[in-house]
Amino acid sequence: MSTAIDFKRRIYALRDLPTLPVVARKILLAAEDERSSHQTLAAIVSRDQSLTAKVLGLANSAYYGHRAEVRTLNHAVSIIGSTMLKQLSLCAFVVDRWNSGDDNRADFWKHSMAVAYATSFFAERSGNASPDEAFCVGLLHDIGVLALDTGFPKEYERVHEVLSKEGGTREAVERTLLGIDHLQAGVWLAERWQLPASFVAAVADHHSDPVAGPGTHTLAGIVQMSDRVAASLQMGLDGENPECDIGDSEDWNAVADHLRAKAEDIDNFFKVV
């Protein structure tokens, strides 16, 4: 059996890789329905105590700067809105289940949040993708790192060590030490989760050569640029190369300015999640 096939089999067999819970799925579906009221969304959120606390915490946080204390879910949902509720729900469920508390994992989530903010902004700016969809795929673009780090912690600790001491790109070090990289592992996990084909493509291509890659007219291209902008602003992971940008400098600078402006919000959101 080849190394790659063995890793795929082991990733599919892992029992502690999370799936999106029923509550999260219901929120995502209800928020897409324009007929869903704040009361409907609040009723769904109320079924999960942890998410309820996070929604109330976010509504009362510095992220919104709300002066009056927010005590009810209906009020909280009306403040943060259905778009942010979707984003918070996805972040909360995924981060909760894969947040080990170590520095590598904290850096990972802050990077993922930064890319999510950047992809959502650029999708809205370009009109080439749904900002909500872009946020989700931006948040999940590096799920292969989590699959490898969670499923094979001893092997992946060596990846962290080599990147810290010797440098190089993350995917190259992964292929050398493991025989596969986080791009392939991410595709397998995205397929297991039955994510849309556009998500799978973005996970597979977010480190592609921008000249040969899909370009910023696709969701994958938007993630490529957002990932590199985040890395160029020291919001990346070890082993990421921000040297080459994608698209024109106007797009690059606009996304970079947006991330700089949102840096404090990202930290506040991460604390709430």
Short mmCIF file of C-alpha atoms in Angstrom, two decimals:
data_model
loop_
_atom_site.label_atom_id
_atom_site.label_comp_id
_atom_site.label_asym_id
_atom_site.label_seq_id
_atom_site.Cartn_x
_atom_site.Cartn_y
_atom_site.Cartn_z
CA MET A 1 0.00 0.00 0.00
CA SER A 2 1.39 3.44 -0.95
CA THR A 3 1.99 6.10 1.71
CA ALA A 4 -0.70 8.37 0.24
CA ILE A 5 -3.34 5.64 0.15
CA ASP A 6 -2.46 4.65 3.70
CA PHE A 7 -2.86 8.24 4.94
CA LYS A 8 -6.18 8.57 3.12
CA ARG A 9 -7.44 5.38 4.72
CA ARG A 10 -6.29 6.56 8.15
CA ILE A 11 -7.83 10.03 7.73
CA TYR A 12 -11.17 8.53 6.73
CA ALA A 13 -10.96 6.18 9.72
CA LEU A 14 -10.27 8.87 12.31
CA ARG A 15 -13.08 9.09 14.84
CA ASP A 16 -12.16 12.49 16.30
CA LEU A 17 -12.41 14.46 13.07
CA PRO A 18 -15.51 16.57 13.61
CA THR A 19 -18.54 16.86 11.42
CA LEU A 20 -20.83 19.88 11.39
CA PRO A 21 -23.50 19.29 14.06
CA VAL A 22 -27.21 19.40 13.31
CA VAL A 23 -27.60 22.80 15.00
CA ALA A 24 -24.92 24.35 12.78
CA ARG A 25 -26.49 22.92 9.66
CA LYS A 26 -29.93 24.24 10.64
CA ILE A 27 -28.52 27.72 11.25
CA LEU A 28 -26.73 27.79 7.91
CA LEU A 29 -29.91 26.69 6.10
CA ALA A 30 -32.23 29.05 8.01
CA ALA A 31 -29.94 32.04 7.53
CA GLU A 32 -30.05 31.45 3.77
CA ASP A 33 -33.86 31.66 3.85
CA GLU A 34 -34.94 35.30 3.67
CA ARG A 35 -38.18 34.35 5.41
CA SER A 36 -36.32 33.31 8.58
CA SER A 37 -36.88 35.83 11.35
CA HIS A 38 -34.50 36.70 14.16
CA GLN A 39 -36.84 34.75 16.43
CA THR A 40 -36.46 31.65 14.23
CA LEU A 41 -32.69 31.89 14.28
CA ALA A 42 -32.63 32.57 18.02
CA ALA A 43 -34.78 29.49 18.64
CA ILE A 44 -32.28 27.32 16.76
CA VAL A 45 -29.30 28.83 18.58
CA SER A 46 -31.00 28.25 21.95
CA ARG A 47 -30.72 24.49 21.43
CA ASP A 48 -26.97 24.69 22.00
CA GLN A 49 -25.83 26.20 25.32
CA SER A 50 -22.27 26.84 24.22
CA LEU A 51 -23.33 28.64 21.05
CA THR A 52 -25.91 30.66 23.00
CA ALA A 53 -23.17 31.93 25.29
CA LYS A 54 -20.97 32.83 22.32
CA VAL A 55 -23.73 34.73 20.53
CA LEU A 56 -24.53 36.73 23.66
CA GLY A 57 -20.82 37.26 24.29
CA LEU A 58 -20.23 38.54 20.77
CA ALA A 59 -23.21 40.92 20.91
CA ASN A 60 -21.86 42.36 24.16
CA SER A 61 -18.22 42.43 23.09
CA ALA A 62 -15.91 45.17 21.90
CA TYR A 63 -16.43 43.74 18.41
CA TYR A 64 -19.75 45.61 18.26
CA GLY A 65 -19.12 48.21 20.94
CA HIS A 66 -22.69 47.88 22.16
CA ARG A 67 -23.23 50.03 25.24
CA ALA A 68 -26.44 48.59 26.65
CA GLU A 69 -26.22 45.05 28.01
CA VAL A 70 -27.66 42.47 25.64
CA ARG A 71 -29.53 39.84 27.65
CA THR A 72 -31.76 37.97 25.18
CA LEU A 73 -30.98 35.87 22.14
CA ASN A 74 -33.52 37.73 20.01
CA HIS A 75 -31.77 41.01 20.79
CA ALA A 76 -28.33 39.47 20.21
CA VAL A 77 -29.29 38.00 16.84
CA SER A 78 -30.82 41.32 15.76
CA ILE A 79 -27.52 43.05 16.58
CA ILE A 80 -25.07 40.66 14.96
CA GLY A 81 -27.30 39.76 11.98
CA SER A 82 -27.81 36.50 10.12
CA THR A 83 -24.54 36.74 8.17
CA MET A 84 -22.41 37.02 11.29
CA LEU A 85 -24.50 34.35 12.98
CA LYS A 86 -23.62 31.92 10.19
CA GLN A 87 -19.95 32.84 10.45
CA LEU A 88 -19.89 32.60 14.23
CA SER A 89 -21.71 29.25 14.19
CA LEU A 90 -19.27 27.70 11.76
CA CYS A 91 -16.27 29.14 13.58
CA ALA A 92 -17.52 28.12 17.01
CA PHE A 93 -18.26 24.51 16.14
CA VAL A 94 -15.07 23.93 14.19
CA VAL A 95 -12.74 25.85 16.53
CA ASP A 96 -14.23 24.27 19.66
CA ARG A 97 -13.58 20.78 18.42
CA TRP A 98 -10.09 21.42 17.14
CA ASN A 99 -8.70 24.00 19.56
CA SER A 100 -6.02 22.26 21.61
CA GLY A 101 -4.90 25.48 23.29
CA ASP A 102 -1.30 25.31 22.11
CA ASP A 103 0.45 28.15 20.27
CA ASN A 104 0.45 26.36 16.91
CA ARG A 105 -3.31 25.87 17.04
CA ALA A 106 -3.96 29.48 18.14
CA ASP A 107 -1.83 30.78 15.27
CA PHE A 108 -3.67 28.45 12.91
CA TRP A 109 -7.10 29.82 13.84
CA LYS A 110 -6.02 33.44 13.72
CA HIS A 111 -4.61 32.83 10.24
CA SER A 112 -7.81 31.07 9.19
CA MET A 113 -9.91 33.95 10.50
CA ALA A 114 -7.75 36.48 8.64
CA VAL A 115 -8.12 34.57 5.37
CA ALA A 116 -11.87 34.25 5.96
CA TYR A 117 -12.21 38.01 6.42
CA ALA A 118 -10.06 38.65 3.35
CA THR A 119 -11.92 36.22 1.09
CA SER A 120 -15.31 37.59 2.14
CA PHE A 121 -14.16 41.15 1.48
CA PHE A 122 -12.66 40.35 -1.90
CA ALA A 123 -15.68 38.29 -2.98
CA GLU A 124 -17.94 41.25 -2.23
CA ARG A 125 -15.53 43.67 -3.94
CA SER A 126 -15.16 41.59 -7.11
CA GLY A 127 -18.67 40.18 -7.32
CA ASN A 128 -17.16 36.85 -8.37
CA ALA A 129 -18.40 34.80 -5.41
CA SER A 130 -20.81 34.92 -2.48
CA PRO A 131 -19.16 36.70 0.48
CA ASP A 132 -20.71 34.16 2.87
CA GLU A 133 -19.44 31.22 0.84
CA ALA A 134 -16.04 32.88 0.55
CA PHE A 135 -15.87 33.37 4.33
CA CYS A 136 -16.59 29.69 4.93
CA VAL A 137 -14.04 28.40 2.46
CA GLY A 138 -11.48 30.93 3.72
CA LEU A 139 -11.98 29.64 7.25
CA LEU A 140 -11.63 26.00 6.12
CA HIS A 141 -8.93 26.32 3.45
CA ASP A 142 -6.24 24.76 5.66
CA ILE A 143 -8.31 21.94 7.16
CA GLY A 144 -5.71 19.49 5.85
CA VAL A 145 -3.26 20.88 8.41
CA LEU A 146 -5.75 20.02 11.14
CA ALA A 147 -6.40 16.57 9.72
CA LEU A 148 -2.69 15.75 9.79
CA ASP A 149 -1.97 17.47 13.10
CA THR A 150 -4.97 15.91 14.85
CA GLY A 151 -4.69 12.45 13.36
CA PHE A 152 -0.93 12.06 13.39
CA PRO A 153 0.39 14.37 16.14
CA LYS A 154 3.79 12.73 16.58
CA GLU A 155 4.55 12.74 12.86
CA TYR A 156 3.29 16.29 12.43
CA GLU A 157 5.25 17.65 15.37
CA ARG A 158 8.33 16.89 13.28
CA VAL A 159 6.89 19.11 10.52
CA HIS A 160 6.59 21.98 13.01
CA GLU A 161 10.16 21.41 14.19
CA VAL A 162 11.66 21.41 10.69
CA LEU A 163 9.75 24.54 9.66
CA SER A 164 10.87 26.32 12.82
CA LYS A 165 14.54 25.36 12.54
CA GLU A 166 15.18 24.94 8.83
CA GLY A 167 12.42 26.83 7.04
CA GLY A 168 11.01 25.81 3.66
CA THR A 169 7.40 25.66 2.52
CA ARG A 170 4.96 23.70 4.65
CA GLU A 171 3.75 21.51 1.81
CA ALA A 172 7.31 20.61 0.74
CA VAL A 173 8.28 19.64 4.29
CA GLU A 174 5.08 17.61 4.66
CA ARG A 175 5.74 15.72 1.44
CA THR A 176 9.32 14.99 2.51
CA LEU A 177 8.42 13.74 5.97
CA LEU A 178 4.95 12.26 5.41
CA GLY A 179 4.73 11.49 1.71
CA ILE A 180 1.62 13.74 1.34
CA ASP A 181 0.82 17.39 2.06
CA HIS A 182 -2.02 19.26 3.78
CA LEU A 183 -3.58 20.13 0.42
CA GLN A 184 -4.27 16.48 -0.37
CA ALA A 185 -5.31 15.74 3.22
CA GLY A 186 -7.69 18.72 3.09
CA VAL A 187 -9.29 17.47 -0.10
CA TRP A 188 -9.92 14.07 1.48
CA LEU A 189 -11.53 15.69 4.53
CA ALA A 190 -13.60 18.10 2.41
CA GLU A 191 -14.85 15.15 0.39
CA ARG A 192 -15.67 13.26 3.57
CA TRP A 193 -17.68 16.26 4.77
CA GLN A 194 -19.38 16.37 1.35
CA LEU A 195 -18.49 20.03 0.89
CA PRO A 196 -19.34 21.68 -2.44
CA ALA A 197 -16.98 21.13 -5.37
CA SER A 198 -15.94 24.80 -5.26
CA PHE A 199 -14.80 24.34 -1.65
CA VAL A 200 -12.81 21.23 -2.54
CA ALA A 201 -11.12 23.06 -5.43
CA ALA A 202 -10.18 25.99 -3.18
CA VAL A 203 -8.69 23.65 -0.59
CA ALA A 204 -6.74 21.84 -3.31
CA ASP A 205 -5.45 24.95 -5.10
CA HIS A 206 -4.80 27.59 -2.45
CA HIS A 207 -1.02 27.23 -2.83
CA SER A 208 -1.01 26.86 -6.61
CA ASP A 209 1.29 28.90 -8.84
CA PRO A 210 -0.80 32.03 -9.49
CA VAL A 211 0.35 32.13 -13.10
CA ALA A 212 -0.89 28.61 -13.76
CA GLY A 213 -3.64 28.72 -11.16
CA PRO A 214 -7.31 29.53 -11.55
CA GLY A 215 -7.03 33.30 -11.08
CA THR A 216 -9.14 35.58 -8.94
CA HIS A 217 -12.30 35.01 -10.98
CA THR A 218 -12.85 31.76 -9.04
CA LEU A 219 -13.31 31.02 -5.36
CA ALA A 220 -9.99 29.15 -5.35
CA GLY A 221 -8.25 32.18 -6.83
CA ILE A 222 -9.77 34.47 -4.21
CA VAL A 223 -8.47 32.18 -1.47
CA GLN A 224 -5.02 32.08 -3.10
CA MET A 225 -4.69 35.84 -2.97
CA SER A 226 -6.22 36.19 0.49
CA ASP A 227 -3.88 33.54 1.88
CA ARG A 228 -0.83 35.35 0.52
CA VAL A 229 -2.00 38.78 1.64
CA ALA A 230 -2.49 37.43 5.17
CA ALA A 231 1.01 35.91 5.11
CA SER A 232 2.52 39.18 3.89
CA LEU A 233 0.96 40.94 6.91
CA GLN A 234 2.41 38.43 9.39
CA MET A 235 -0.98 36.73 9.71
CA GLY A 236 0.21 33.52 8.09
CA LEU A 237 1.54 30.16 9.21
CA ASP A 238 5.14 28.96 9.20
CA GLY A 239 6.13 27.77 5.76
CA GLU A 240 3.91 30.09 3.73
CA ASN A 241 5.31 32.11 0.85
CA PRO A 242 3.88 35.63 0.46
CA GLU A 243 6.38 36.63 -2.23
CA CYS A 244 4.11 36.45 -5.27
CA ASP A 245 0.78 38.22 -5.36
CA ILE A 246 -2.25 37.42 -7.48
CA GLY A 247 -4.29 39.80 -9.57
CA ASP A 248 -3.57 43.50 -9.87
CA SER A 249 -1.94 45.62 -7.19
CA GLU A 250 -5.17 47.54 -6.60
CA ASP A 251 -6.93 44.35 -5.47
CA TRP A 252 -3.93 43.28 -3.37
CA ASN A 253 -3.68 46.65 -1.64
CA ALA A 254 -7.43 46.84 -1.01
CA VAL A 255 -7.48 43.42 0.68
CA ALA A 256 -4.34 44.26 2.66
CA ASP A 257 -5.84 47.54 3.88
CA HIS A 258 -9.02 45.71 4.86
CA LEU A 259 -7.09 43.14 6.91
CA ARG A 260 -5.05 45.83 8.64
CA ALA A 261 -8.25 47.62 9.59
CA LYS A 262 -9.82 44.38 10.83
CA ALA A 263 -6.83 43.09 12.84
CA GLU A 264 -8.33 44.09 16.19
CA ASP A 265 -11.74 42.71 15.21
CA ILE A 266 -10.14 39.39 14.30
CA ASP A 267 -8.51 39.19 17.73
CA ASN A 268 -11.80 40.08 19.47
CA PHE A 269 -13.76 37.57 17.39
CA PHE A 270 -11.20 34.87 18.12
CA LYS A 271 -11.51 35.55 21.87
CA VAL A 272 -15.30 35.18 21.70
CA VAL A 273 -15.14 31.99 19.65
#
